[in-house]
Amino acid sequence: MKKAKYFLLFCISFILFFSCKTTQSLISPSVTDELLSIEWQQIQKGIELYQNKYFLIAKINLNTPNLQLKYNKTTDKWQKAIDVKKFAKEQGLTIAINTVPFETKSIIQQTTVKPVGTIIEDSVQKNPSLSRYCGIQFYLNEKQKLRAKIYSNQLSIPVKNTVYAAGGFWQILNDEEIYQFKDIKDYRTAVATNKTEDILYLLWGKNLSFMDCAYILKEAGAYTAMEFDGGSSACMYIKNKKHFRAFPSKKVCAALGFR
């Protein structure tokens, strides 16, 4: 009887110990080692970059004069998929990243696509919002300054006064708290903001989990973060640098960027 009692106490202690450990214990060692010191490199006024062999992160100051947000026009219909690099070059962008998840009409060609989740352009709802997914809204504050806000529920994003909004999958960081997910590694793209919503972070990485992404963005200074479409869709373009994308990669439905 005593042995059973001690065994039960041991089991309870074991469970409590590991359930109370922070999500940092699940972060890849390669990620934590690379974040010991972030040295930002300015690639344009208001846009800074940090890159290593695992991931690439950009920090964008939305207060920067003459900074411009650009995005491709989309609808709720089947449409031609876009190449992020080509879109960026046509728009003269310094940086661009894929955004909303999408359906493909053909598994083989994957050149005809339709967005899954919210897209709002100039206060017009272009594609329906989904309550199960999160999204990011770009809006003008009372001083007409561009700001970015992440919502855990796309239905909460106001259409009015929205410059642009794009859906993603799940929120991974909120109030600097890392949310827990299964430790699944893949190509990832994510977006984040600081507490005052005037600094934007864009992340591309390989062999990362959702928690890896959250940890990276938090260490970079983010307050809240969410995942864009990852896997073979994950793509980031940096002017005069390598085109960062998954292998194999595919064209996407929507992208945003800055110049």
Short mmCIF file of N, CA, C and O in Angstrom, two decimals, residues 19-109:
data_model
loop_
_atom_site.label_atom_id
_atom_site.label_comp_id
_atom_site.label_asym_id
_atom_site.label_seq_id
_atom_site.Cartn_x
_atom_site.Cartn_y
_atom_site.Cartn_z
N SER A 19 4.76 19.86 -16.50
CA SER A 19 3.68 20.72 -17.00
C SER A 19 3.94 22.18 -16.69
O SER A 19 3.43 23.07 -17.34
N CYS A 20 4.77 22.45 -15.66
CA CYS A 20 5.08 23.81 -15.27
C CYS A 20 6.30 24.36 -15.99
O CYS A 20 6.62 25.53 -15.86
N LYS A 21 7.01 23.53 -16.73
CA LYS A 21 8.16 24.01 -17.46
C LYS A 21 7.70 24.92 -18.58
O LYS A 21 6.67 24.68 -19.20
N THR A 22 8.43 25.98 -18.86
CA THR A 22 8.02 26.92 -19.88
C THR A 22 8.21 26.31 -21.27
O THR A 22 8.93 25.34 -21.46
N THR A 23 7.57 26.95 -22.24
CA THR A 23 7.68 26.45 -23.62
C THR A 23 9.10 26.60 -24.13
O THR A 23 9.46 26.00 -25.14
N GLN A 24 9.94 27.39 -23.45
CA GLN A 24 11.32 27.56 -23.91
C GLN A 24 12.05 26.22 -23.95
O GLN A 24 12.97 26.04 -24.75
N SER A 25 11.64 25.27 -23.12
CA SER A 25 12.28 23.97 -23.12
C SER A 25 12.03 23.20 -24.41
O SER A 25 12.73 22.26 -24.72
N LEU A 26 11.02 23.62 -25.16
CA LEU A 26 10.70 22.97 -26.42
C LEU A 26 11.28 23.71 -27.62
O LEU A 26 11.13 23.27 -28.75
N ILE A 27 11.92 24.84 -27.37
CA ILE A 27 12.52 25.60 -28.45
C ILE A 27 13.79 24.91 -28.92
O ILE A 27 14.60 24.44 -28.13
N SER A 28 13.97 24.88 -30.24
CA SER A 28 15.16 24.23 -30.81
C SER A 28 16.43 24.91 -30.31
O SER A 28 16.53 26.13 -30.33
N PRO A 29 17.42 24.13 -29.87
CA PRO A 29 18.70 24.70 -29.41
C PRO A 29 19.34 25.59 -30.47
O PRO A 29 19.96 26.59 -30.16
N SER A 30 19.18 25.21 -31.74
CA SER A 30 19.77 26.01 -32.82
C SER A 30 19.18 27.42 -32.83
O SER A 30 19.87 28.39 -33.16
N VAL A 31 17.91 27.54 -32.46
CA VAL A 31 17.24 28.84 -32.43
C VAL A 31 17.75 29.67 -31.26
O VAL A 31 18.11 30.84 -31.41
N THR A 32 17.79 29.09 -30.08
CA THR A 32 18.24 29.84 -28.90
C THR A 32 19.70 30.26 -29.03
O THR A 32 20.07 31.37 -28.64
N ASP A 33 20.54 29.41 -29.59
CA ASP A 33 21.95 29.75 -29.76
C ASP A 33 22.13 30.93 -30.71
O ASP A 33 22.98 31.80 -30.50
N GLU A 34 21.32 30.96 -31.77
CA GLU A 34 21.45 32.02 -32.77
C GLU A 34 20.93 33.36 -32.25
O GLU A 34 21.21 34.40 -32.82
N LEU A 35 20.14 33.35 -31.18
CA LEU A 35 19.53 34.58 -30.68
C LEU A 35 20.27 35.17 -29.49
O LEU A 35 19.76 36.05 -28.81
N LEU A 36 21.47 34.68 -29.25
CA LEU A 36 22.24 35.22 -28.13
C LEU A 36 22.54 36.71 -28.32
O LEU A 36 22.60 37.46 -27.37
N SER A 37 22.70 37.11 -29.55
CA SER A 37 22.90 38.53 -29.85
C SER A 37 22.39 38.84 -31.24
O SER A 37 22.90 38.31 -32.24
N ILE A 38 21.37 39.68 -31.33
CA ILE A 38 20.82 40.09 -32.62
C ILE A 38 21.47 41.41 -33.02
O ILE A 38 21.42 42.39 -32.28
N GLU A 39 22.10 41.41 -34.17
CA GLU A 39 22.70 42.62 -34.71
C GLU A 39 21.94 43.00 -35.98
O GLU A 39 22.04 42.32 -36.99
N TRP A 40 21.17 44.07 -35.89
CA TRP A 40 20.33 44.50 -37.01
C TRP A 40 21.16 45.21 -38.07
O TRP A 40 22.06 45.99 -37.75
N GLN A 41 20.82 44.95 -39.32
CA GLN A 41 21.47 45.61 -40.45
C GLN A 41 20.41 46.42 -41.19
O GLN A 41 19.40 45.87 -41.64
N GLN A 42 20.63 47.70 -41.35
CA GLN A 42 19.66 48.54 -42.06
C GLN A 42 19.78 48.32 -43.56
O GLN A 42 20.86 48.43 -44.13
N ILE A 43 18.65 48.00 -44.21
CA ILE A 43 18.66 47.81 -45.65
C ILE A 43 17.90 48.92 -46.36
O ILE A 43 17.96 49.05 -47.58
N GLN A 44 17.17 49.70 -45.60
CA GLN A 44 16.47 50.88 -46.08
C GLN A 44 16.09 51.67 -44.85
O GLN A 44 15.95 51.10 -43.76
N LYS A 45 15.91 52.95 -44.99
CA LYS A 45 15.50 53.74 -43.83
C LYS A 45 14.19 53.17 -43.28
O LYS A 45 13.20 53.06 -43.99
N GLY A 46 14.21 52.76 -42.00
CA GLY A 46 13.02 52.20 -41.37
C GLY A 46 12.90 50.70 -41.47
O GLY A 46 12.00 50.11 -40.86
N ILE A 47 13.79 50.04 -42.22
CA ILE A 47 13.75 48.58 -42.36
C ILE A 47 15.11 47.99 -42.01
O ILE A 47 16.12 48.32 -42.63
N GLU A 48 15.12 47.13 -41.01
CA GLU A 48 16.35 46.48 -40.56
C GLU A 48 16.20 44.96 -40.69
O GLU A 48 15.09 44.43 -40.65
N LEU A 49 17.33 44.29 -40.81
CA LEU A 49 17.33 42.86 -41.10
C LEU A 49 18.32 42.13 -40.20
O LEU A 49 19.40 42.64 -39.89
N TYR A 50 17.91 40.94 -39.77
CA TYR A 50 18.84 40.02 -39.09
C TYR A 50 18.69 38.66 -39.75
O TYR A 50 17.58 38.15 -39.94
N GLN A 51 19.82 38.06 -40.11
CA GLN A 51 19.79 36.80 -40.86
C GLN A 51 20.83 35.83 -40.33
O GLN A 51 21.93 36.22 -39.97
N ASN A 52 20.45 34.55 -40.25
CA ASN A 52 21.41 33.49 -39.98
C ASN A 52 21.03 32.29 -40.83
O ASN A 52 20.16 32.40 -41.70
N LYS A 53 21.63 31.15 -40.60
CA LYS A 53 21.39 30.00 -41.47
C LYS A 53 20.04 29.34 -41.24
O LYS A 53 19.63 28.47 -42.01
N TYR A 54 19.33 29.72 -40.18
CA TYR A 54 18.04 29.10 -39.87
C TYR A 54 16.84 29.99 -40.20
O TYR A 54 15.78 29.51 -40.57
N PHE A 55 16.99 31.29 -40.03
CA PHE A 55 15.86 32.18 -40.24
C PHE A 55 16.31 33.58 -40.62
O PHE A 55 17.47 33.95 -40.48
N LEU A 56 15.34 34.34 -41.08
CA LEU A 56 15.53 35.72 -41.50
C LEU A 56 14.41 36.53 -40.86
O LEU A 56 13.24 36.16 -40.95
N ILE A 57 14.75 37.63 -40.20
CA ILE A 57 13.74 38.46 -39.55
C ILE A 57 13.97 39.92 -39.91
O ILE A 57 15.10 40.40 -39.91
N ALA A 58 12.88 40.60 -40.25
CA ALA A 58 12.95 42.02 -40.58
C ALA A 58 12.17 42.82 -39.54
O ALA A 58 11.12 42.38 -39.07
N LYS A 59 12.71 43.98 -39.20
CA LYS A 59 12.04 44.90 -38.28
C LYS A 59 11.73 46.18 -39.04
O LYS A 59 12.63 46.81 -39.59
N ILE A 60 10.45 46.53 -39.10
CA ILE A 60 10.00 47.66 -39.91
C ILE A 60 9.35 48.70 -39.01
O ILE A 60 8.37 48.42 -38.31
N ASN A 61 9.90 49.91 -39.05
CA ASN A 61 9.36 51.01 -38.26
C ASN A 61 8.27 51.71 -39.07
O ASN A 61 8.57 52.41 -40.06
N LEU A 62 7.03 51.55 -38.66
CA LEU A 62 5.91 52.11 -39.41
C LEU A 62 5.82 53.63 -39.30
O LEU A 62 5.02 54.26 -40.01
N ASN A 63 6.62 54.23 -38.43
CA ASN A 63 6.66 55.70 -38.30
C ASN A 63 7.55 56.34 -39.35
O ASN A 63 7.59 57.57 -39.46
N THR A 64 8.26 55.53 -40.12
CA THR A 64 9.22 56.05 -41.09
C THR A 64 8.54 56.87 -42.17
O THR A 64 7.61 56.37 -42.84
N PRO A 65 8.96 58.12 -42.38
CA PRO A 65 8.36 58.94 -43.45
C PRO A 65 8.52 58.29 -44.82
O PRO A 65 9.55 57.70 -45.13
N ASN A 66 7.46 58.37 -45.59
CA ASN A 66 7.42 57.87 -46.97
C ASN A 66 7.47 56.35 -47.10
O ASN A 66 7.58 55.83 -48.22
N LEU A 67 7.41 55.63 -45.98
CA LEU A 67 7.32 54.17 -46.06
C LEU A 67 5.97 53.79 -46.66
O LEU A 67 4.93 54.30 -46.25
N GLN A 68 5.98 52.89 -47.62
CA GLN A 68 4.74 52.51 -48.31
C GLN A 68 4.45 51.02 -48.16
O GLN A 68 5.32 50.19 -48.39
N LEU A 69 3.21 50.71 -47.80
CA LEU A 69 2.72 49.33 -47.76
C LEU A 69 2.10 49.00 -49.10
O LEU A 69 1.27 49.77 -49.62
N LYS A 70 2.46 47.86 -49.66
CA LYS A 70 1.90 47.42 -50.93
C LYS A 70 1.40 45.98 -50.81
O LYS A 70 1.94 45.19 -50.04
N TYR A 71 0.39 45.63 -51.58
CA TYR A 71 -0.16 44.28 -51.58
C TYR A 71 -0.78 44.00 -52.94
O TYR A 71 -1.14 44.93 -53.67
N ASN A 72 -0.89 42.74 -53.30
CA ASN A 72 -1.53 42.40 -54.57
C ASN A 72 -3.04 42.37 -54.39
O ASN A 72 -3.56 42.05 -53.32
N LYS A 73 -3.75 42.76 -55.40
CA LYS A 73 -5.21 42.77 -55.36
C LYS A 73 -5.75 41.34 -55.46
O LYS A 73 -5.29 40.55 -56.28
N THR A 74 -6.73 41.02 -54.63
CA THR A 74 -7.31 39.67 -54.62
C THR A 74 -8.83 39.76 -54.60
O THR A 74 -9.42 40.80 -54.33
N THR A 75 -9.45 38.61 -54.87
CA THR A 75 -10.91 38.52 -54.82
C THR A 75 -11.28 37.22 -54.11
O THR A 75 -10.40 36.46 -53.69
N ASP A 76 -12.57 36.97 -53.98
CA ASP A 76 -13.02 35.70 -53.38
C ASP A 76 -13.25 34.63 -54.44
O ASP A 76 -13.82 33.58 -54.17
N LYS A 77 -12.80 34.91 -55.66
CA LYS A 77 -12.95 33.97 -56.78
C LYS A 77 -11.62 33.25 -57.05
O LYS A 77 -10.58 33.60 -56.51
N TRP A 78 -11.69 32.24 -57.93
CA TRP A 78 -10.47 31.59 -58.38
C TRP A 78 -9.64 32.60 -59.16
O TRP A 78 -10.19 33.37 -59.96
N GLN A 79 -8.35 32.65 -58.92
CA GLN A 79 -7.49 33.64 -59.55
C GLN A 79 -6.11 33.05 -59.80
O GLN A 79 -5.76 32.00 -59.25
N LYS A 80 -5.34 33.75 -60.59
CA LYS A 80 -4.00 33.28 -60.94
C LYS A 80 -3.06 33.46 -59.74
O LYS A 80 -3.03 34.52 -59.12
N ALA A 81 -2.30 32.41 -59.44
CA ALA A 81 -1.33 32.50 -58.34
C ALA A 81 -0.21 33.46 -58.71
O ALA A 81 0.07 33.69 -59.89
N ILE A 82 0.41 34.04 -57.69
CA ILE A 82 1.48 35.00 -57.93
C ILE A 82 2.82 34.49 -57.41
O ILE A 82 2.87 33.66 -56.50
N ASP A 83 3.88 34.99 -57.99
CA ASP A 83 5.24 34.74 -57.52
C ASP A 83 5.65 35.95 -56.68
O ASP A 83 5.61 37.09 -57.17
N VAL A 84 6.03 35.73 -55.43
CA VAL A 84 6.33 36.83 -54.51
C VAL A 84 7.49 37.68 -55.02
O VAL A 84 7.46 38.91 -54.96
N LYS A 85 8.52 37.03 -55.54
CA LYS A 85 9.67 37.77 -56.06
C LYS A 85 9.26 38.66 -57.24
O LYS A 85 9.66 39.84 -57.30
N LYS A 86 8.48 38.12 -58.14
CA LYS A 86 8.04 38.90 -59.29
C LYS A 86 7.16 40.07 -58.85
O LYS A 86 7.30 41.19 -59.35
N PHE A 87 6.25 39.81 -57.93
CA PHE A 87 5.38 40.86 -57.38
C PHE A 87 6.23 41.97 -56.76
O PHE A 87 5.99 43.16 -56.99
N ALA A 88 7.23 41.59 -55.98
CA ALA A 88 8.09 42.57 -55.32
C ALA A 88 8.86 43.42 -56.32
O ALA A 88 8.97 44.65 -56.16
N LYS A 89 9.38 42.80 -57.36
CA LYS A 89 10.15 43.54 -58.35
C LYS A 89 9.25 44.48 -59.15
O LYS A 89 9.65 45.61 -59.47
N GLU A 90 8.07 44.02 -59.49
CA GLU A 90 7.13 44.88 -60.23
C GLU A 90 6.73 46.11 -59.42
O GLU A 90 6.51 47.19 -59.96
N GLN A 91 6.63 45.94 -58.09
CA GLN A 91 6.21 47.04 -57.22
C GLN A 91 7.39 47.84 -56.67
O GLN A 91 7.19 48.83 -55.97
N GLY A 92 8.60 47.41 -56.98
CA GLY A 92 9.78 48.10 -56.49
C GLY A 92 9.94 48.01 -54.98
O GLY A 92 10.34 48.97 -54.32
N LEU A 93 9.63 46.84 -54.43
CA LEU A 93 9.64 46.66 -52.98
C LEU A 93 11.02 46.30 -52.44
O LEU A 93 11.80 45.62 -53.10
N THR A 94 11.26 46.73 -51.22
CA THR A 94 12.49 46.36 -50.53
C THR A 94 12.34 45.00 -49.87
O THR A 94 13.28 44.22 -49.79
N ILE A 95 11.12 44.69 -49.42
CA ILE A 95 10.84 43.43 -48.76
C ILE A 95 9.40 43.00 -49.06
O ILE A 95 8.51 43.84 -49.21
N ALA A 96 9.18 41.70 -49.20
CA ALA A 96 7.84 41.17 -49.44
C ALA A 96 7.73 39.77 -48.84
O ALA A 96 8.73 39.05 -48.73
N ILE A 97 6.51 39.39 -48.45
CA ILE A 97 6.28 38.10 -47.81
C ILE A 97 4.90 37.57 -48.21
O ILE A 97 3.98 38.35 -48.45
N ASN A 98 4.77 36.25 -48.29
CA ASN A 98 3.45 35.65 -48.56
C ASN A 98 2.56 35.81 -47.33
O ASN A 98 3.05 35.92 -46.20
N THR A 99 1.25 35.79 -47.53
CA THR A 99 0.35 36.00 -46.39
C THR A 99 -0.71 34.89 -46.26
O THR A 99 -0.44 33.84 -45.72
N VAL A 100 -1.88 35.13 -46.78
CA VAL A 100 -3.06 34.32 -46.49
C VAL A 100 -2.97 32.88 -47.04
O VAL A 100 -2.43 32.66 -48.12
N PRO A 101 -3.50 31.90 -46.29
CA PRO A 101 -3.60 30.52 -46.82
C PRO A 101 -4.55 30.50 -48.02
O PRO A 101 -5.36 31.43 -48.21
N PHE A 102 -4.52 29.41 -48.79
CA PHE A 102 -5.35 29.37 -49.99
C PHE A 102 -5.62 27.94 -50.43
O PHE A 102 -4.93 27.00 -50.04
N GLU A 103 -6.65 27.84 -51.27
CA GLU A 103 -6.97 26.57 -51.93
C GLU A 103 -6.35 26.58 -53.32
O GLU A 103 -6.16 27.65 -53.91
N THR A 104 -6.08 25.41 -53.86
CA THR A 104 -5.62 25.31 -55.24
C THR A 104 -6.64 24.50 -56.04
O THR A 104 -7.21 23.53 -55.54
N LYS A 105 -6.85 24.92 -57.27
CA LYS A 105 -7.83 24.24 -58.12
C LYS A 105 -7.30 22.90 -58.61
O LYS A 105 -8.05 21.95 -58.82
N SER A 106 -5.96 22.83 -58.78
CA SER A 106 -5.34 21.60 -59.25
C SER A 106 -4.15 21.27 -58.35
O SER A 106 -3.30 22.13 -58.09
N ILE A 107 -4.09 20.05 -57.88
CA ILE A 107 -2.97 19.62 -57.03
C ILE A 107 -1.67 19.59 -57.83
O ILE A 107 -0.58 19.86 -57.30
N ILE A 108 -1.76 19.32 -59.12
CA ILE A 108 -0.58 19.20 -59.96
C ILE A 108 -0.02 20.57 -60.35
O ILE A 108 1.14 20.89 -60.09
N GLN A 109 -0.83 21.42 -60.95
CA GLN A 109 -0.35 22.71 -61.44
C GLN A 109 -0.27 23.77 -60.34
O GLN A 109 0.67 24.53 -60.25
#
